[in-house]
XYZ file of N, CA and C in Angstrom:
858
model
N 0.852 -1.216 0.021
C 0.012 -0.022 0.014
C 0.868 1.271 -0.035
N 0.492 2.250 -0.751
C 1.261 3.481 -0.847
C 1.181 4.277 0.398
N 2.224 4.896 0.826
C 2.257 5.778 1.983
C 1.947 7.186 1.521
N 0.784 7.702 1.912
C 0.328 8.998 1.384
C 0.187 10.024 2.527
N 0.177 9.573 3.796
C -0.067 10.413 4.892
C 1.152 10.485 5.815
N 1.311 11.662 6.453
C 2.422 11.851 7.390
C 1.935 12.605 8.649
N 2.517 12.209 9.776
C 2.198 12.853 11.042
C 3.442 13.580 11.555
N 3.287 14.784 11.951
C 4.442 15.578 12.483
C 4.067 16.025 13.897
N 4.638 15.483 14.960
C 4.412 15.965 16.303
C 5.069 17.351 16.495
N 4.300 18.318 16.989
C 4.834 19.679 17.160
C 4.231 20.352 18.353
N 4.033 19.559 19.437
C 3.297 20.141 20.636
C 4.228 20.438 21.812
N 5.543 20.153 21.582
C 6.461 20.405 22.694
C 6.661 21.864 23.052
N 7.222 22.106 24.261
C 7.450 23.452 24.726
C 8.714 24.088 24.204
N 9.657 23.248 23.677
C 10.907 23.829 23.179
C 11.766 24.476 24.268
N 11.817 23.863 25.450
C 12.459 24.511 26.623
C 13.972 24.682 26.396
N 14.563 23.888 25.508
C 16.039 24.090 25.263
C 16.351 25.343 24.529
N 15.326 26.031 24.003
C 15.536 27.253 23.327
C 14.894 28.460 23.984
N 14.544 28.303 25.244
C 14.047 29.438 25.936
C 15.191 30.449 26.177
N 14.912 31.731 26.125
C 13.566 32.399 26.132
C 12.975 32.558 24.725
N 13.722 32.168 23.610
C 13.201 32.419 22.292
C 11.860 31.773 22.067
N 11.637 30.653 22.759
C 10.453 29.830 22.520
C 9.348 30.081 23.559
N 9.492 31.120 24.334
C 8.443 31.488 25.300
C 7.145 31.831 24.603
N 7.181 32.524 23.473
C 6.007 32.879 22.737
C 6.022 32.407 21.300
N 7.144 31.814 20.850
C 7.261 31.351 19.462
C 7.593 29.866 19.490
N 6.832 29.093 18.704
C 7.095 27.660 18.625
C 8.498 27.351 18.126
N 9.175 26.361 18.741
C 10.516 26.072 18.278
C 10.521 25.590 16.836
N 9.404 24.998 16.392
C 9.323 24.543 14.976
C 9.403 25.672 14.005
N 9.127 26.936 14.464
C 9.144 28.105 13.591
C 10.457 28.819 13.659
N 11.395 28.370 14.481
C 12.684 28.977 14.440
C 13.373 28.772 13.137
N 13.866 29.812 12.452
C 14.311 29.609 11.057
C 15.726 29.130 10.976
N 15.973 28.266 10.020
C 17.323 27.982 9.503
C 17.488 28.935 8.376
N 18.195 29.993 8.583
C 18.422 31.136 7.671
C 17.055 31.881 7.456
N 16.266 31.473 6.477
C 15.007 32.216 6.227
C 13.773 31.271 6.048
N 13.955 30.037 6.565
C 12.814 29.062 6.446
C 12.641 28.362 7.799
N 11.445 28.326 8.266
C 11.187 27.610 9.554
C 11.573 26.122 9.443
N 12.068 25.604 10.558
C 12.502 24.133 10.488
C 11.357 23.243 10.064
N 10.117 23.484 10.492
C 9.022 22.635 10.151
C 8.747 22.617 8.684
N 9.048 23.734 7.969
C 8.841 23.745 6.557
C 9.869 22.803 5.815
N 11.096 22.759 6.322
C 12.057 21.817 5.782
C 11.518 20.366 5.897
N 10.911 20.103 7.044
C 10.407 18.725 7.288
C 9.337 18.354 6.319
N 8.371 19.334 6.137
C 7.268 19.040 5.208
C 7.729 18.937 3.765
N 8.650 19.773 3.374
C 9.228 19.735 2.027
C 9.901 18.376 1.733
N 10.597 17.869 2.730
C 11.202 16.513 2.592
C 10.164 15.476 2.260
N 9.043 15.487 3.007
C 7.999 14.467 2.827
C 7.248 14.642 1.532
N 7.015 15.911 1.158
C 6.328 16.196 -0.159
C 7.182 15.674 -1.290
N 8.501 15.879 -1.220
C 9.400 15.336 -2.286
C 9.352 13.798 -2.319
N 8.990 13.163 -1.206
C 8.889 11.677 -1.153
C 7.546 11.215 -1.564
N 6.600 12.083 -1.946
C 5.288 11.697 -2.429
C 4.144 11.748 -1.377
N 4.480 12.269 -0.164
C 3.366 12.432 0.847
C 2.359 13.457 0.348
N 1.115 13.213 0.536
C 0.044 14.092 -0.010
C -0.695 14.831 1.120
N -0.851 14.174 2.274
C -1.576 14.793 3.390
C -0.725 14.770 4.695
N -0.908 15.804 5.448
C -0.135 15.911 6.734
C -1.095 16.202 7.889
N -0.756 15.674 9.010
C -1.378 16.087 10.274
C -0.301 16.537 11.191
N -0.360 17.790 11.582
C 0.573 18.352 12.549
C -0.100 18.379 13.905
N 0.527 17.659 14.847
C 0.040 17.571 16.201
C 0.525 18.834 16.966
N -0.432 19.751 17.147
C -0.080 21.107 17.677
C -0.313 21.131 19.134
N 0.205 22.267 19.749
C 0.057 22.494 21.222
C -0.503 23.859 21.367
N -0.726 24.224 22.623
C -1.255 25.556 22.924
C -0.244 26.641 22.484
N -0.789 27.787 22.134
C 0.100 28.938 21.741
C 0.903 28.620 20.505
N 0.413 27.769 19.626
C 1.168 27.483 18.441
C 0.427 27.702 17.166
N -0.561 28.614 17.231
C -1.386 28.959 16.066
C -0.570 29.566 14.926
N 0.651 30.069 15.237
C 1.498 30.685 14.202
C 1.913 29.617 13.185
N 2.004 28.358 13.587
C 2.250 27.297 12.634
C 1.155 27.203 11.604
N -0.046 27.229 12.107
C -1.220 27.172 11.237
C -1.184 28.358 10.243
N -0.866 29.536 10.784
C -0.855 30.729 9.975
C 0.196 30.622 8.901
N 1.350 30.023 9.207
C 2.468 29.980 8.253
C 2.063 29.190 7.028
N 1.285 28.097 7.162
C 0.920 27.304 6.042
C -0.384 27.666 5.384
N -0.986 28.735 5.899
C -2.215 29.281 5.316
C -1.853 30.353 4.243
N -2.898 30.767 3.535
C -2.751 31.860 2.625
C -2.583 33.195 3.388
N -1.893 34.142 2.776
C -1.715 35.442 3.382
C -2.023 36.526 2.348
N -3.291 36.794 2.049
C -3.717 37.712 0.974
C -3.113 39.094 1.170
N -3.135 39.602 2.429
C -2.601 41.002 2.648
C -1.112 41.074 2.251
N -0.339 40.096 2.694
C 1.072 40.069 2.373
C 1.290 39.958 0.853
N 0.500 39.090 0.223
C 0.648 38.879 -1.215
C 0.329 40.186 -1.991
N -0.665 40.912 -1.513
C -0.988 42.208 -2.215
C 0.168 43.154 -2.090
N 0.790 43.260 -0.897
C 1.929 44.138 -0.708
C 3.070 43.709 -1.599
N 3.427 42.476 -1.636
C 4.532 42.018 -2.443
C 4.259 42.230 -3.935
N 3.032 42.061 -4.334
C 2.649 42.259 -5.768
C 2.792 43.728 -6.098
N 2.354 44.639 -5.232
C 2.491 46.078 -5.480
C 3.936 46.516 -5.564
N 4.766 45.882 -4.747
C 6.171 46.190 -4.670
C 7.005 45.571 -5.850
N 6.340 44.736 -6.643
C 7.024 44.041 -7.740
C 7.987 42.952 -7.312
N 7.814 42.425 -6.079
C 8.692 41.401 -5.549
C 8.166 40.050 -5.915
N 8.321 39.713 -7.222
C 7.726 38.488 -7.767
C 8.304 37.235 -7.191
N 9.616 37.253 -6.926
C 10.229 36.026 -6.385
C 9.685 35.706 -4.979
N 9.638 36.730 -4.097
C 9.104 36.524 -2.758
C 7.597 36.202 -2.798
N 6.894 36.771 -3.733
C 5.420 36.480 -3.846
C 5.251 35.018 -4.217
N 6.071 34.501 -5.123
C 5.961 33.117 -5.546
C 6.260 32.191 -4.373
N 7.336 32.552 -3.594
C 7.674 31.711 -2.391
C 6.584 31.624 -1.366
N 5.939 32.815 -1.120
C 4.852 32.897 -0.106
C 3.647 32.054 -0.576
N 3.347 32.111 -1.848
C 2.185 31.361 -2.365
C 2.466 29.848 -2.376
N 3.697 29.504 -2.630
C 4.029 28.091 -2.677
C 3.929 27.441 -1.313
N 4.132 28.204 -0.225
C 4.040 27.641 1.093
C 2.582 27.144 1.361
N 1.610 27.950 0.988
C 0.227 27.610 1.192
C -0.248 26.426 0.262
N 0.542 26.213 -0.823
C 0.217 25.185 -1.785
C 1.014 23.947 -1.681
N 1.850 23.831 -0.646
C 2.775 22.714 -0.450
C 2.060 21.345 -0.470
N 1.040 21.300 0.393
C 0.295 20.013 0.571
C -1.038 20.308 1.288
N -1.771 19.238 1.489
C -2.954 19.322 2.277
C -2.599 19.070 3.748
N -2.671 20.138 4.556
C -2.132 20.130 5.930
C -3.300 20.328 6.893
N -3.398 19.358 7.812
C -4.445 19.398 8.874
C -3.707 19.633 10.271
N -4.511 20.019 11.222
C -3.992 20.260 12.552
C -4.910 19.714 13.624
N -4.310 19.210 14.689
C -5.073 18.767 15.841
C -4.231 19.154 17.045
N -4.915 19.452 18.156
C -4.149 19.875 19.393
C -3.998 18.685 20.319
N -2.787 18.461 20.811
C -2.520 17.487 21.850
C -2.806 18.239 23.191
N -3.864 17.888 23.832
C -4.319 18.662 24.969
C -3.431 18.477 26.249
N -2.736 17.376 26.320
C -1.844 17.125 27.451
C -0.520 16.647 26.841
N 0.573 17.076 27.571
C 1.931 16.689 27.176
C 2.247 15.319 27.734
N 1.759 14.279 27.036
C 1.942 12.907 27.522
C 2.940 12.119 26.777
N 3.748 12.778 25.898
C 4.837 12.118 25.244
C 4.549 11.804 23.741
N 5.568 11.336 23.057
C 5.523 11.117 21.638
C 4.466 10.053 21.276
N 4.426 8.928 22.077
C 3.436 7.921 21.814
C 2.039 8.444 21.815
N 1.742 9.274 22.790
C 0.369 9.861 22.898
C 0.102 10.805 21.768
N 1.090 11.578 21.335
C 0.951 12.430 20.159
C 0.590 11.668 18.940
N 1.243 10.569 18.684
C 0.966 9.686 17.531
C -0.443 9.098 17.648
N -0.862 8.754 18.844
C -2.210 8.208 19.080
C -3.282 9.202 18.723
N -2.948 10.547 18.862
C -3.944 11.534 18.539
C -4.231 11.555 17.022
N -3.376 10.887 16.225
C -3.556 10.890 14.782
C -4.395 9.736 14.266
N -4.984 8.933 15.122
C -5.588 7.686 14.697
C -6.736 7.891 13.722
N -7.542 8.920 13.912
C -8.685 9.165 12.986
C -8.200 9.651 11.683
N -7.147 10.482 11.633
C -6.561 10.962 10.393
C -6.007 9.825 9.601
N -5.299 8.913 10.271
C -4.621 7.799 9.591
C -5.569 6.792 9.046
N -6.569 6.423 9.901
C -7.482 5.373 9.513
C -6.735 4.014 9.427
N -6.912 3.292 8.339
C -6.314 1.999 8.204
C -5.137 1.973 7.229
N -4.472 3.112 7.074
C -3.395 3.183 6.119
C -2.033 3.220 6.871
N -0.993 2.765 6.189
C 0.362 3.003 6.743
C 0.642 4.485 6.651
N 1.548 4.957 7.547
C 1.784 6.419 7.561
C 3.214 6.681 8.010
N 3.696 7.871 7.600
C 5.012 8.308 7.944
C 4.942 9.163 9.229
N 5.992 9.131 9.991
C 6.137 10.029 11.159
C 7.519 10.753 10.969
N 7.464 12.056 11.054
C 8.679 12.866 10.942
C 8.755 13.780 12.195
N 9.826 13.616 12.928
C 10.014 14.499 14.087
C 10.663 15.787 13.740
N 10.167 16.888 14.264
C 10.604 18.200 13.814
C 12.019 18.548 14.332
N 12.526 17.888 15.357
C 13.873 18.104 15.789
C 14.990 17.543 14.912
N 14.579 16.691 13.968
C 15.524 16.001 13.125
C 15.392 16.573 11.721
N 16.367 17.431 11.362
C 16.434 18.022 10.038
C 17.366 17.187 9.177
N 16.910 16.688 8.017
C 17.695 15.816 7.150
C 18.085 16.504 5.857
N 19.359 16.326 5.468
C 19.856 16.838 4.226
C 20.383 15.650 3.441
N 19.745 15.350 2.279
C 20.122 14.174 1.530
C 19.706 14.321 0.087
N 20.348 13.528 -0.804
C 20.015 13.545 -2.172
C 18.589 13.004 -2.402
N 18.341 11.883 -1.792
C 17.023 11.293 -1.822
C 16.364 11.570 -0.465
N 15.151 12.102 -0.446
C 14.568 12.320 0.898
C 14.657 11.175 1.858
N 15.028 11.403 3.066
C 15.156 10.322 4.007
C 13.881 9.549 4.188
N 12.814 10.244 4.398
C 11.550 9.522 4.568
C 11.187 8.766 3.319
N 11.664 9.210 2.155
C 11.462 8.449 0.878
C 12.263 7.170 0.875
N 13.404 7.173 1.510
C 14.243 5.989 1.583
C 13.481 4.900 2.446
N 12.845 5.378 3.527
C 12.135 4.455 4.361
C 10.872 3.953 3.681
N 10.169 4.830 2.924
C 9.029 4.396 2.155
C 9.378 3.365 1.169
N 10.523 3.531 0.530
C 11.008 2.566 -0.481
C 11.201 1.147 0.234
N 11.811 1.150 1.414
C 12.025 0.000 2.182
C 10.702 -0.647 2.552
N 9.688 0.208 2.907
C 8.361 -0.307 3.293
C 7.668 -0.985 2.093
N 7.921 -0.416 0.939
C 7.298 -1.068 -0.249
C 7.847 -2.471 -0.525
N 9.082 -2.718 -0.056
C 9.678 -4.057 -0.258
C 9.202 -5.040 0.850
N 9.058 -4.541 2.052
C 8.839 -5.414 3.230
C 7.369 -5.429 3.664
N 6.695 -4.294 3.554
C 5.307 -4.202 4.050
C 5.159 -4.189 5.549
N 6.306 -4.031 6.256
C 6.306 -3.954 7.695
C 6.859 -2.606 8.115
N 6.611 -2.194 9.382
C 7.112 -0.922 9.838
C 8.624 -0.753 9.686
N 9.024 0.477 9.329
C 10.444 0.790 9.101
C 10.821 1.923 9.967
N 11.988 1.802 10.604
C 12.511 2.862 11.474
C 13.812 3.382 10.908
N 13.995 4.716 10.873
C 15.248 5.263 10.354
C 16.320 5.310 11.403
N 17.489 4.801 11.093
C 18.578 4.737 12.032
C 19.938 5.207 11.424
N 20.807 5.641 12.321
C 22.170 5.906 11.941
C 23.017 5.623 13.180
N 24.312 5.223 13.007
C 25.173 4.977 14.163
C 25.516 6.241 14.873
N 25.666 6.170 16.198
C 26.121 7.289 16.986
C 27.277 6.827 17.866
N 28.014 7.773 18.435
C 29.104 7.432 19.322
C 28.571 6.745 20.544
N 29.380 5.862 21.122
C 28.948 5.038 22.321
C 28.472 5.957 23.438
N 29.188 7.058 23.634
C 28.851 7.965 24.763
C 27.535 8.692 24.546
N 26.970 8.604 23.340
C 25.715 9.331 23.021
C 24.541 8.432 22.970
N 24.664 7.157 23.151
C 23.527 6.248 22.987
C 22.357 6.526 23.972
N 22.724 7.066 25.157
C 21.761 7.316 26.193
C 20.804 8.477 25.796
N 21.036 9.123 24.711
C 20.215 10.211 24.253
C 19.145 9.749 23.313
N 19.168 8.475 22.889
C 18.313 8.008 21.805
C 17.615 6.697 22.160
N 16.623 6.320 21.315
C 16.178 5.014 21.232
C 17.167 4.207 20.403
N 17.499 2.979 20.821
C 18.523 2.179 20.146
C 17.958 0.835 19.748
N 18.349 0.277 18.619
C 17.906 -0.999 18.192
C 18.869 -2.133 18.470
N 18.321 -3.313 18.632
C 19.076 -4.499 18.563
C 18.531 -5.220 17.336
N 19.419 -5.992 16.639
C 18.961 -6.578 15.390
C 19.513 -7.959 15.214
N 18.805 -8.773 14.386
C 19.211 -10.199 14.230
C 19.918 -10.412 12.917
N 19.677 -9.547 11.896
C 20.286 -9.695 10.568
C 20.249 -8.390 9.841
N 21.069 -8.254 8.813
C 21.097 -7.046 8.047
C 21.447 -7.366 6.591
N 20.813 -6.674 5.654
C 21.091 -6.771 4.201
C 21.014 -5.399 3.591
N 22.111 -4.985 3.039
C 22.194 -3.738 2.277
C 21.626 -2.564 3.071
N 22.000 -2.428 4.335
C 21.561 -1.294 5.144
C 20.145 -1.420 5.734
N 19.553 -2.576 5.594
C 18.213 -2.838 6.171
C 18.340 -3.928 7.246
N 17.984 -3.584 8.439
C 18.222 -4.453 9.602
C 16.877 -5.002 10.102
N 16.865 -6.330 10.401
C 15.611 -6.876 11.046
C 15.770 -6.603 12.543
N 14.820 -5.884 13.059
C 14.902 -5.447 14.485
C 14.549 -6.597 15.416
N 15.349 -6.812 16.426
C 15.068 -7.825 17.451
C 14.569 -7.175 18.726
N 14.973 -5.950 18.994
C 14.513 -5.243 20.168
C 14.797 -3.753 20.040
N 14.067 -2.939 20.823
C 14.305 -1.518 20.838
C 14.386 -1.096 22.334
N 15.338 -0.237 22.647
C 15.540 0.198 23.968
C 15.553 1.719 24.049
N 14.747 2.306 24.842
C 14.673 3.794 24.933
C 15.737 4.352 25.866
N 16.667 5.115 25.312
C 17.718 5.817 26.043
C 18.431 4.957 27.025
N 19.115 3.921 26.496
C 19.860 2.992 27.417
C 21.152 3.637 27.916
N 21.613 3.193 29.063
C 22.944 3.561 29.420
C 23.950 2.866 28.488
N 25.119 3.436 28.267
C 26.032 2.900 27.209
C 26.421 1.438 27.487
N 26.480 1.076 28.807
C 26.798 -0.352 29.117
C 25.661 -1.286 28.761
N 24.475 -0.762 28.583
C 23.283 -1.605 28.362
C 22.773 -1.540 26.864
N 23.428 -0.598 26.095
C 22.937 -0.439 24.695
C 23.248 -1.679 23.882
N 22.229 -2.182 23.145
C 22.418 -3.407 22.293
C 23.199 -3.153 21.074
N 23.315 -1.877 20.626
C 24.081 -1.529 19.440
C 24.381 0.010 19.494
N 24.945 0.442 18.380
C 25.176 1.922 18.281
C 24.230 2.532 17.251
N 23.246 1.742 16.802
C 22.312 2.254 15.788
C 21.087 2.941 16.522
N 21.087 4.261 16.332
C 20.078 5.072 17.046
C 18.924 5.432 16.186
N 17.733 5.510 16.743
C 16.569 5.904 15.990
C 16.578 7.423 15.774
N 16.389 7.848 14.518
C 16.644 9.236 14.097
C 15.447 9.950 13.583
N 14.287 9.802 14.236
C 13.160 10.747 13.924
C 12.432 10.563 12.630
N 12.593 9.353 12.006
C 11.857 9.025 10.786
C 11.331 7.627 10.915
N 10.007 7.497 10.632
C 9.339 6.155 10.782
C 8.326 6.018 9.621
N 8.102 4.797 9.231
C 6.851 4.379 8.516
C 6.268 3.312 9.370
N 5.001 3.605 9.798
C 4.394 2.793 10.787
C 2.987 2.301 10.247
N 2.631 1.090 10.629
C 1.319 0.519 10.176
C 0.278 0.855 11.276
N -1.034 0.913 10.871
C -2.053 1.342 11.813
C -2.308 0.416 12.959
N -1.803 -0.785 12.913
C -1.980 -1.680 14.102
C -1.212 -1.195 15.323
N -0.486 -0.088 15.231
C 0.169 0.505 16.385
C -0.831 1.160 17.343
N -1.995 1.556 16.840
C -2.895 2.388 17.603
C -3.487 1.632 18.822
N -4.024 0.444 18.687
C -4.503 -0.270 19.858
C -3.397 -0.517 20.875
N -2.170 -0.692 20.405
C -1.058 -0.857 21.353
C -0.789 0.436 22.128
N -0.748 1.570 21.383
C -0.580 2.860 21.980
C -1.634 3.115 23.064
N -2.875 2.726 22.755
C -3.983 2.973 23.713
C -3.752 2.234 25.048
N -2.976 1.136 25.010
C -2.747 0.355 26.227
C -1.395 0.575 26.796
N -0.540 1.390 26.137
C 0.858 1.597 26.646
C 0.859 2.473 27.858
N 1.553 2.033 28.900
C 1.671 2.832 30.111
C 2.813 3.776 29.980
N 2.822 4.883 30.723
C 3.916 5.796 30.702
C 5.283 5.106 31.079
N 6.324 5.464 30.339
C 7.648 4.837 30.556
C 8.621 5.904 31.017
N 9.766 5.979 30.315
C 10.804 6.904 30.661
C 10.243 8.362 30.655
N 10.619 9.109 31.678
C 10.106 10.523 31.764
C 8.701 10.658 32.053
N 8.032 9.476 32.535
C 6.623 9.432 32.789
C 5.815 9.812 31.620
N 6.299 9.442 30.398
C 5.614 9.738 29.148
C 5.298 8.475 28.443
N 4.267 8.479 27.568
C 3.976 7.298 26.720
C 4.966 7.333 25.518
N 5.811 6.332 25.538
C 6.911 6.290 24.600
C 6.515 5.483 23.367
N 6.760 6.065 22.205
C 6.559 5.328 20.929
C 7.422 4.070 20.874
N 8.664 4.150 21.427
C 9.538 3.034 21.403
C 8.969 1.828 22.140
N 8.283 2.105 23.289
C 7.666 0.993 24.051
C 6.545 0.367 23.259
N 5.751 1.184 22.558
C 4.668 0.596 21.722
C 5.220 -0.243 20.578
N 6.323 0.242 19.987
C 6.936 -0.487 18.917
C 7.507 -1.816 19.367
N 7.990 -1.878 20.598
C 8.473 -3.094 21.172
C 7.353 -4.120 21.251
N 6.139 -3.650 21.645
C 4.981 -4.505 21.687
C 4.540 -4.972 20.299
N 4.575 -4.073 19.362
C 4.320 -4.422 18.002
C 5.265 -5.488 17.402
N 6.477 -5.418 17.903
C 7.503 -6.342 17.441
C 7.181 -7.831 17.816
N 6.380 -7.985 18.865
C 5.962 -9.345 19.273
C 4.893 -9.924 18.354
N 4.357 -9.059 17.458
C 3.233 -9.492 16.568
C 3.636 -9.481 15.098
N 4.676 -8.715 14.705
C 5.071 -8.690 13.341
C 6.521 -8.220 13.230
N 7.107 -8.402 12.066
C 8.489 -7.882 11.832
C 8.544 -6.384 11.814
N 9.626 -5.820 12.297
C 9.948 -4.412 12.129
C 11.391 -4.334 11.609
N 11.606 -3.429 10.699
C 12.939 -3.288 10.087
C 13.455 -1.854 10.363
N 14.770 -1.720 10.362
C 15.460 -0.447 10.511
C 16.249 -0.152 9.310
N 16.088 1.035 8.731
C 16.727 1.457 7.481
C 17.872 2.420 7.922
N 19.099 2.007 7.586
C 20.279 2.866 7.728
C 20.303 3.802 6.561
N 19.684 4.981 6.733
C 19.453 5.882 5.666
C 20.754 6.672 5.291
N 20.783 7.125 4.068
C 21.879 7.975 3.597
C 21.460 9.441 3.781
N 22.370 10.239 4.299
C 22.076 11.689 4.458
C 22.648 12.180 5.764
N 22.655 13.502 5.884
C 23.145 14.140 7.079
C 21.966 14.563 7.938
N 22.043 14.194 9.221
C 20.993 14.514 10.168
C 21.487 15.589 11.147
N 20.683 16.606 11.282
C 21.005 17.679 12.322
C 19.964 17.613 13.416
N 20.379 17.614 14.645
C 19.446 17.736 15.761
C 19.220 19.212 16.044
N 18.171 19.781 15.370
C 17.944 21.171 15.499
C 17.144 21.488 16.747
N 16.805 20.521 17.586
C 16.278 20.759 18.913
C 17.379 21.009 19.913
N 18.599 20.939 19.447
C 19.810 21.201 20.271
C 20.480 22.442 19.724
N 21.001 23.307 20.563
C 21.574 24.589 20.114
C 22.740 24.342 19.204
N 23.632 23.403 19.508
C 24.776 23.189 18.685
C 24.328 22.641 17.283
N 23.386 21.673 17.332
C 22.903 21.150 16.089
C 22.217 22.197 15.232
N 21.511 23.072 15.893
C 20.851 24.215 15.126
C 21.872 25.096 14.476
N 22.944 25.453 15.173
C 23.997 26.225 14.641
C 24.725 25.519 13.465
N 24.987 24.213 13.645
C 25.637 23.442 12.571
C 24.778 23.427 11.343
N 23.480 23.212 11.523
C 22.559 23.193 10.306
C 22.573 24.541 9.662
N 22.532 25.612 10.412
C 22.489 26.991 9.799
C 23.722 27.208 8.983
N 24.899 26.924 9.563
C 26.152 27.180 8.858
C 26.306 26.285 7.642
N 26.035 24.984 7.737
C 26.267 24.082 6.594
C 25.231 24.241 5.494
N 24.020 24.580 5.873
C 23.005 24.818 4.809
C 23.346 26.129 4.129
N 23.762 27.143 4.885
C 24.173 28.437 4.236
C 25.281 28.205 3.238
N 26.229 27.342 3.589
C 27.363 27.081 2.712
C 26.982 26.323 1.447
N 25.751 25.777 1.359
C 25.245 25.079 0.205
C 24.400 25.960 -0.664
N 24.070 27.168 -0.214
C 23.135 27.993 -0.969
C 23.937 28.934 -1.879
N 23.507 28.958 -3.153
C 24.220 29.721 -4.134
C 24.207 31.216 -3.822
N 23.130 31.722 -3.194
C 22.982 33.139 -2.926
C 23.800 33.582 -1.682
N 24.320 32.651 -0.897
C 24.990 32.946 0.327
C 26.425 32.432 0.437
N 26.664 31.306 -0.220
C 27.900 30.516 0.031
C 29.197 31.301 -0.097
N 29.370 31.986 -1.190
C 30.652 32.691 -1.442
C 30.933 33.782 -0.361
N 29.942 34.638 -0.125
C 30.185 35.717 0.864
C 30.288 35.167 2.291
N 29.484 34.145 2.537
C 29.513 33.592 3.926
C 30.797 32.854 4.222
N 31.291 32.120 3.187
C 32.548 31.410 3.386
C 33.688 32.417 3.568
N 33.675 33.486 2.817
C 34.725 34.552 2.949
C 34.654 35.135 4.389
N 33.472 35.325 4.866
C 33.288 35.855 6.256
C 33.840 34.912 7.291
N 33.528 33.623 7.128
C 33.958 32.613 8.108
C 35.478 32.537 8.165
N 36.099 32.721 7.012
C 37.614 32.695 6.985
C 38.215 33.792 7.799
N 37.486 34.937 7.875
C 38.006 36.039 8.679
C 38.039 35.723 10.178
N 37.210 34.712 10.567
C 37.086 34.416 12.024
C 38.125 33.309 12.442
N 38.794 32.706 11.456
C 39.666 31.627 11.780
C 41.052 32.199 12.120
């Protein structure tokens, strides 16, 4: 079955970026001139996703506004003859069919995904976490969708991390691997490095089947007293195969200040309109 729908959890408080996120959603913090959540949606659109559900939180209506039409702004840009900017603004509203629902309580990622059950229905769906910004030739979620088309079972995006960093992630154990696709044997949420079954960490991209929802409904709060998606996937693993795709591409943790800065610098150095001047400037700092 084709993967046409995607869920993007965006209800967190963004406390690591306070005070900037006191009144502005962290998902709207820009990498240069584009909000991080727009990069995420563009990745999925390039992979063929047609419909999105953004799981929103309180005081995050600006996300809704960003993906809506802005007639007043368009009129001003048209009068000023700024055709390039006018086209960009219109394209945002035309990116995809985007829906919103509010997560009324901060109960964790698993609960946020459970809020999408009516939107998803009985279809497989993609999940993209907004803290994970991917830069790749082929969209990362597209790589997972391609693996799903081969296996028909849930796919988790993974990449190796340093041993000292495994406690920051969900980590997989696996029984076999073929061409970067691993059959998952177990998943552990934020293990201590001595207990980590591997160095393959889950990196914020999933293709999940709808049989996850009854499991999420019964999943008890785990680490951080939150309903963890990893715990629900462990239960799903007792009923069907789950695979992990070692995807190609660069992942930035833009929920982290250092990762946010790295993404800003490296993406700027790839842009034709900025690269030469910005590179020259950076050389003056060395």
